[in-house]
XYZ file of C-alpha atoms in Angstrom:
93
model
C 99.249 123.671 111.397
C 99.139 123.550 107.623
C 96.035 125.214 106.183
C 94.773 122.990 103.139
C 92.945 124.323 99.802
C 90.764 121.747 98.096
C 88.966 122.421 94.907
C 85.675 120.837 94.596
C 84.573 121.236 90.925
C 81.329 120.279 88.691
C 80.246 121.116 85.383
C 78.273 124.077 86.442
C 79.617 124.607 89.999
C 75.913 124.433 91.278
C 74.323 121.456 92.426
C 76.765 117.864 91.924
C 79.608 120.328 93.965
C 77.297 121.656 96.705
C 77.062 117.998 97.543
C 80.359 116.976 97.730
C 81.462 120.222 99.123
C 79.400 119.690 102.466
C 80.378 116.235 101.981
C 84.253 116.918 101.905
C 83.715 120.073 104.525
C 81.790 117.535 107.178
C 85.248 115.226 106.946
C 87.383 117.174 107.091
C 85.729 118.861 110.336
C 85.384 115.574 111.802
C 89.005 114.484 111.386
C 90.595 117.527 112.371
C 92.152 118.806 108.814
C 92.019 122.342 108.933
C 91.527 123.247 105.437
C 89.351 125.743 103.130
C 87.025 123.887 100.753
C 86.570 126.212 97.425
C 83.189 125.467 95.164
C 84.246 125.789 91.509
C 82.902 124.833 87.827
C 85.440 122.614 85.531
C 86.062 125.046 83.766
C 87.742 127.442 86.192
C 89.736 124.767 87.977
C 92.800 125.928 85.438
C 92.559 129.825 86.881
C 92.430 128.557 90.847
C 94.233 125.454 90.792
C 97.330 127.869 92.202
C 97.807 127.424 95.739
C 95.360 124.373 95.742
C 96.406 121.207 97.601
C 93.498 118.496 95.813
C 90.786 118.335 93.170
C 87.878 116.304 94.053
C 85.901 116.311 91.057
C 82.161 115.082 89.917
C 83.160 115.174 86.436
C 86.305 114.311 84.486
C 89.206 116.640 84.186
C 89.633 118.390 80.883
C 93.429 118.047 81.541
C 95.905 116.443 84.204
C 96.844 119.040 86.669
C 100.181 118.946 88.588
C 97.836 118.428 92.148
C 96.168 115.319 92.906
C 92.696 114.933 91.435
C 90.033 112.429 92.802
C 86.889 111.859 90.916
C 84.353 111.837 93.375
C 81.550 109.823 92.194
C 81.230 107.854 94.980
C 79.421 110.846 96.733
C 76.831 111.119 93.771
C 76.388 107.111 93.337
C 76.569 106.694 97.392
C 78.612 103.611 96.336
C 82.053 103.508 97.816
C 82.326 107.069 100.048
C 84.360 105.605 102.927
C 86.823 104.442 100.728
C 86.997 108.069 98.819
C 86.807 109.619 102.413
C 89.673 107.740 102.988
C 91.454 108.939 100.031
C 90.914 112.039 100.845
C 92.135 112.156 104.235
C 95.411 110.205 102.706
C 95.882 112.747 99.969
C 96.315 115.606 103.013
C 98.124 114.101 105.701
């Protein structure tokens, strides 16, 4: 079974990612993926993006990366998480 690597980043890595981090960790638990969810600021998404399978981001991306990025508002804003839980799950099956 493939092991994913998803990079949850925010501006300062502290409070916005913690969020989405046990956000992204709880669905991925619940739907089986087995994958390793790594807390990260913006900045430092250039130095670990090797090896990494996603981006789900609170903030916008200071570049394009060549790995799928999600912006993941919809966990901040509670407006629209199914649908980015969805995308989510899409990006890594």
């Amino acid at each position: 079974m493939k092991k994913y690597t998803i990079l949850v980043a925010c501006g300062a890595g502290i409070a916005t990612s913690t969020v989405v981090c046990e956000r992204v960790e709880n669905l991925l638990k619940n739907n089986g993926v087995n994958a390793e969810v790594v807390q990260c600021k913006i900045a430092e998404v250039a130095s670990r993006k090797e090896g990494a399978d996603l981006i789900v981001s609170t903030t916008i991306l200071p570049t394009t990366y060549n790995i799928p990025a999600l912006t993941a508002t919809a966990y901040i804003t509670g407006i629209g998480m199914e649908a980015l839980d969805q995308k989510i799950l899409d990006h890594l099956k």
